[in-house]
Coordinates of C-alpha atoms and ligand atoms in Angstrom, one line a residue:
M1 CA 35.7 -3.7 -108.7
P2 CA 32.7 -5.9 -108.0
D3 CA 30.3 -3.7 -110.1
R4 CA 32.4 -4.1 -113.2
S5 CA 32.6 -7.8 -113.9
V6 CA 30.8 -9.4 -116.8
L7 CA 30.5 -13.1 -117.6
V8 CA 29.9 -13.8 -121.2
V9 CA 28.5 -17.3 -122.1
E10 CA 28.7 -17.8 -125.8
D11 CA 29.9 -20.6 -128.0
E12 CA 30.6 -18.6 -131.2
E13 CA 34.3 -17.9 -130.8
N14 CA 34.4 -14.8 -132.9
L15 CA 31.5 -13.2 -131.2
L16 CA 32.9 -14.1 -127.8
E17 CA 36.3 -12.5 -128.6
A18 CA 34.6 -9.4 -130.0
L19 CA 32.6 -9.0 -126.8
R20 CA 35.6 -9.6 -124.6
Y21 CA 37.6 -7.0 -126.5
N22 CA 35.0 -4.3 -126.5
L23 CA 33.9 -4.8 -122.9
E24 CA 37.4 -4.8 -121.6
R25 CA 38.1 -1.6 -123.6
E26 CA 35.2 -0.1 -121.6
G27 CA 36.9 -1.1 -118.4
Y28 CA 34.9 -4.2 -117.5
Q29 CA 36.5 -7.3 -116.1
V30 CA 35.4 -10.0 -118.5
H31 CA 35.1 -13.7 -117.9
T32 CA 34.1 -16.1 -120.7
A33 CA 32.7 -19.5 -121.0
S34 CA 31.9 -21.3 -124.3
D35 CA 29.6 -24.0 -123.0
G36 CA 26.6 -24.0 -120.7
G37 CA 27.8 -26.2 -117.9
E38 CA 31.0 -24.2 -117.6
G39 CA 29.0 -20.9 -117.8
L40 CA 26.8 -22.0 -114.9
E41 CA 29.8 -23.1 -112.8
M42 CA 31.5 -19.8 -113.4
A43 CA 28.4 -17.8 -112.6
R44 CA 28.2 -19.5 -109.3
K45 CA 31.9 -19.2 -108.5
L46 CA 32.6 -15.7 -109.7
N47 CA 29.3 -14.0 -108.8
P48 CA 29.6 -11.5 -111.7
S49 CA 27.8 -8.1 -111.8
L50 CA 26.1 -9.1 -115.1
I51 CA 25.8 -12.1 -117.4
L52 CA 25.5 -12.1 -121.1
L53 CA 23.9 -15.4 -122.0
D54 CA 23.5 -17.1 -125.4
I55 CA 20.6 -19.5 -125.8
M56 CA 21.9 -22.3 -128.0
L57 CA 24.9 -23.6 -126.1
P58 CA 26.6 -27.0 -125.8
T59 CA 25.8 -29.1 -122.6
L60 CA 23.3 -26.8 -121.1
D61 CA 21.2 -24.2 -123.0
G62 CA 20.8 -20.5 -121.9
F63 CA 17.1 -21.1 -120.8
E64 CA 18.2 -23.8 -118.4
I65 CA 21.0 -21.7 -117.0
C66 CA 18.7 -18.8 -116.5
R67 CA 16.1 -21.0 -114.8
I68 CA 18.7 -22.4 -112.4
L69 CA 20.4 -19.1 -111.7
R70 CA 17.1 -17.3 -111.0
R71 CA 16.5 -19.6 -108.1
E72 CA 19.8 -18.6 -106.6
S73 CA 20.5 -15.0 -107.4
E74 CA 19.2 -11.7 -108.9
V75 CA 22.2 -11.1 -111.1
P76 CA 21.2 -9.2 -114.2
I77 CA 21.0 -11.5 -117.2
L78 CA 20.9 -10.2 -120.7
M79 CA 20.0 -12.9 -123.2
L80 CA 21.5 -13.0 -126.7
T81 CA 18.7 -14.2 -129.0
A82 CA 18.6 -15.1 -132.7
K83 CA 16.9 -12.7 -135.1
G84 CA 13.2 -13.3 -135.4
E85 CA 12.9 -15.7 -132.5
E86 CA 10.2 -13.8 -130.7
V87 CA 9.4 -17.0 -128.7
D88 CA 12.9 -17.1 -127.4
R89 CA 12.7 -13.6 -126.1
V90 CA 9.4 -14.1 -124.3
V91 CA 10.6 -17.4 -122.8
G92 CA 13.8 -15.8 -121.7
L93 CA 12.0 -13.0 -120.0
E94 CA 9.6 -15.5 -118.4
L95 CA 12.5 -17.4 -117.0
G96 CA 13.7 -14.2 -115.3
A97 CA 16.1 -12.7 -117.8
D98 CA 16.3 -9.0 -117.4
D99 CA 16.4 -8.3 -121.0
Y100 CA 17.4 -9.6 -124.4
I101 CA 19.4 -8.3 -127.4
T102 CA 18.8 -9.7 -130.8
K103 CA 21.6 -11.0 -133.0
P104 CA 23.1 -9.6 -135.0
F105 CA 23.5 -6.6 -132.7
S106 CA 25.9 -3.7 -132.9
I107 CA 28.7 -4.0 -130.3
R108 CA 28.1 -0.3 -129.5
E109 CA 24.4 -1.0 -128.6
L110 CA 25.4 -4.1 -126.5
V111 CA 27.9 -2.2 -124.5
A112 CA 25.4 0.6 -123.9
R113 CA 22.9 -2.0 -122.8
V114 CA 25.4 -3.5 -120.4
R115 CA 26.3 -0.1 -119.0
N116 CA 22.6 0.9 -118.5
T117 CA 21.7 -2.4 -116.9
L118 CA 24.5 -2.1 -114.4
R119 CA 23.7 1.5 -113.7
R120 CA 20.1 0.7 -113.1
T121 CA 21.0 -2.2 -110.8
K122 CA 23.4 0.0 -108.8
Y123 CA 20.8 2.7 -108.6
L124 CA 18.2 0.3 -107.2
K125 CA 20.7 -1.0 -104.6
D126 CA 21.8 2.4 -103.5
D127 CA 18.2 3.5 -103.3
Q128 CA 17.4 0.6 -101.1
G129 CA 20.4 1.4 -98.9
V130 CA 19.2 4.9 -98.1
A131 CA 18.0 5.2 -94.6
G132 CA 14.4 6.1 -94.0
E133 CA 11.0 4.5 -94.7
R134 CA 9.8 4.5 -98.3
P135 CA 6.1 4.8 -98.7
S136 CA 3.8 1.9 -99.3
H137 CA 1.1 2.1 -101.9
R138 CA -2.4 0.7 -101.9
I139 CA -4.7 0.3 -104.9
G140 CA -7.9 -1.6 -104.0
A141 CA -6.8 -4.9 -102.5
L142 CA -3.2 -4.4 -103.7
E143 CA -0.5 -3.3 -101.3
I144 CA 3.0 -2.5 -102.5
D145 CA 5.7 -2.2 -99.9
L146 CA 8.7 -0.3 -101.3
N147 CA 10.8 -1.1 -98.2
S148 CA 10.5 -4.8 -98.2
H149 CA 10.1 -5.0 -102.0
E150 CA 6.9 -7.0 -101.6
A151 CA 3.5 -6.8 -103.1
R152 CA 0.4 -8.4 -101.6
L153 CA -3.0 -8.9 -103.2
A154 CA -5.9 -9.3 -100.8
G155 CA -3.3 -10.1 -98.1
R156 CA -1.6 -12.8 -100.0
P157 CA 2.0 -12.3 -101.3
L158 CA 2.1 -11.6 -105.0
S159 CA 4.9 -13.5 -106.7
L160 CA 6.6 -10.9 -109.0
K161 CA 9.8 -11.0 -110.9
P162 CA 12.2 -8.1 -109.9
K163 CA 11.4 -6.1 -113.0
E164 CA 7.6 -6.7 -112.6
F165 CA 7.9 -5.2 -109.1
D166 CA 9.8 -2.2 -110.3
L167 CA 7.3 -1.6 -113.1
L168 CA 4.4 -1.9 -110.7
A169 CA 6.1 0.3 -108.2
L170 CA 6.8 3.0 -110.8
L171 CA 3.1 3.1 -111.9
A172 CA 1.8 2.9 -108.4
S173 CA 4.1 5.7 -107.2
N174 CA 2.7 7.9 -109.9
K175 CA -1.0 7.0 -109.9
G176 CA -3.0 8.6 -112.7
R177 CA 0.1 9.6 -114.6
A178 CA 0.6 8.2 -118.1
F179 CA 4.0 6.9 -119.1
T180 CA 5.2 6.2 -122.6
R181 CA 6.8 2.8 -123.2
D182 CA 10.1 4.6 -123.7
Q183 CA 9.8 6.4 -120.4
I184 CA 9.0 3.1 -118.7
L185 CA 12.1 1.5 -120.4
E186 CA 14.2 4.3 -119.2
K187 CA 13.0 4.3 -115.6
V188 CA 12.7 0.5 -115.1
W189 CA 15.3 -0.9 -117.4
G190 CA 17.6 2.1 -117.5
Y191 CA 17.8 2.7 -121.2
D192 CA 18.6 6.1 -122.5
Y193 CA 17.6 5.4 -126.0
I194 CA 14.4 4.5 -127.9
G195 CA 13.5 0.9 -128.8
Q196 CA 12.7 -2.5 -127.4
T197 CA 9.3 -1.3 -126.3
R198 CA 7.9 -4.8 -126.7
T199 CA 9.6 -5.7 -123.4
V200 CA 7.3 -3.3 -121.7
D201 CA 4.2 -4.8 -123.3
V202 CA 5.2 -8.3 -122.2
Y203 CA 5.7 -7.2 -118.6
I204 CA 2.4 -5.2 -118.6
S205 CA 0.5 -8.3 -119.8
W206 CA 2.1 -10.4 -117.0
L207 CA 1.2 -7.9 -114.4
R208 CA -2.4 -7.7 -115.6
E209 CA -2.7 -11.4 -115.4
K210 CA -1.6 -11.4 -111.8
L211 CA -3.8 -8.4 -110.9
Q212 CA -6.8 -10.0 -112.5
A213 CA -7.2 -12.3 -109.5
D214 CA -8.9 -9.5 -107.6
P215 CA -11.8 -7.4 -108.9
S216 CA -10.5 -4.3 -107.3
T217 CA -7.3 -4.4 -109.3
A218 CA -8.4 -6.3 -112.4
R219 CA -8.4 -3.2 -114.7
C220 CA -6.2 -0.8 -112.8
I221 CA -3.5 -0.8 -115.5
V222 CA -4.9 1.3 -118.4
T223 CA -3.6 1.3 -121.9
I224 CA -3.6 4.7 -123.4
R225 CA -3.7 4.3 -127.1
G226 CA -0.8 5.8 -128.9
V227 CA 0.9 6.8 -125.6
G228 CA 1.6 4.0 -123.1
Y229 CA 0.2 3.0 -119.7
R230 CA -1.2 4.5 -116.6
L231 CA -2.3 3.0 -113.3
D232 CA -5.7 4.1 -111.9
G233 CA -7.2 3.3 -108.5
Ligands
CA1 CA1 25.2 -20.4 -129.7

C-alpha cells in the first residue's frame, strides 16, 4: 500500500515508539530511524508516502534533511518542532516542509494531521490525473497554469513551493471571494479542524513578496481584517 507508509525520524526513543504504535494501529506501515543520516538514507530507499521529521537529530539535523529531500522529491514532510521555537517552524516551512506540529503534541492530533496530509496529497494527485484541461488564470501580469502546475509573472517562471502554488491557485480560482484562514487550511492543507492559522499567514507573506515584483500584482492579495484573505484583480 504505497499510500500508507510513514517514515518517522526521531531520536527520542519513547516518542518514536509511541508514534510507531499509534500509526500502526491506524493501519500505516511505519519505518523508523533514530538519526539523521539513517533517516535520509531510508527516505531515499523506501520512498515513503509521508515523513515525520524531528529537528534536533544526531549526525544530520531535520533542516538539512528537509533541504536535501526537497531537491529530490515532493514527499510530504511534517516537522516535529519544540514548543515556542517559532523560528524553527518558519525555517522548516521555508525549506519546504509541508507543515509542522509542536511538541508536546497529542498523538491523536498527530495521527489526524498525518491522515489529512495524505488525503490532501492523494486528492491533488487524483485531481491532476483526471483527463481534460483545467483552466488557467490571469491576474495582471500573473498567469497560473493549473495543468502544468506553473505560474509565470510577466512571462518569467515564478518559483513557488508546492503549497504556495496550491494557495495561489485556490485564491485565483475564486477571485474576489474571501476565505478565512481556517478555510484556507482546510482546502490547501486538508485540515478538518481549527488551528495552526499562522501557517497561512507565513505562506501569504511569501506569496506577496514574490508578487511584489510586478506592479500589476503587487497588491492583489488583500487582507480582510478579522476574516482572512481575498485575491483581487
Ligand atoms: Ca530530537
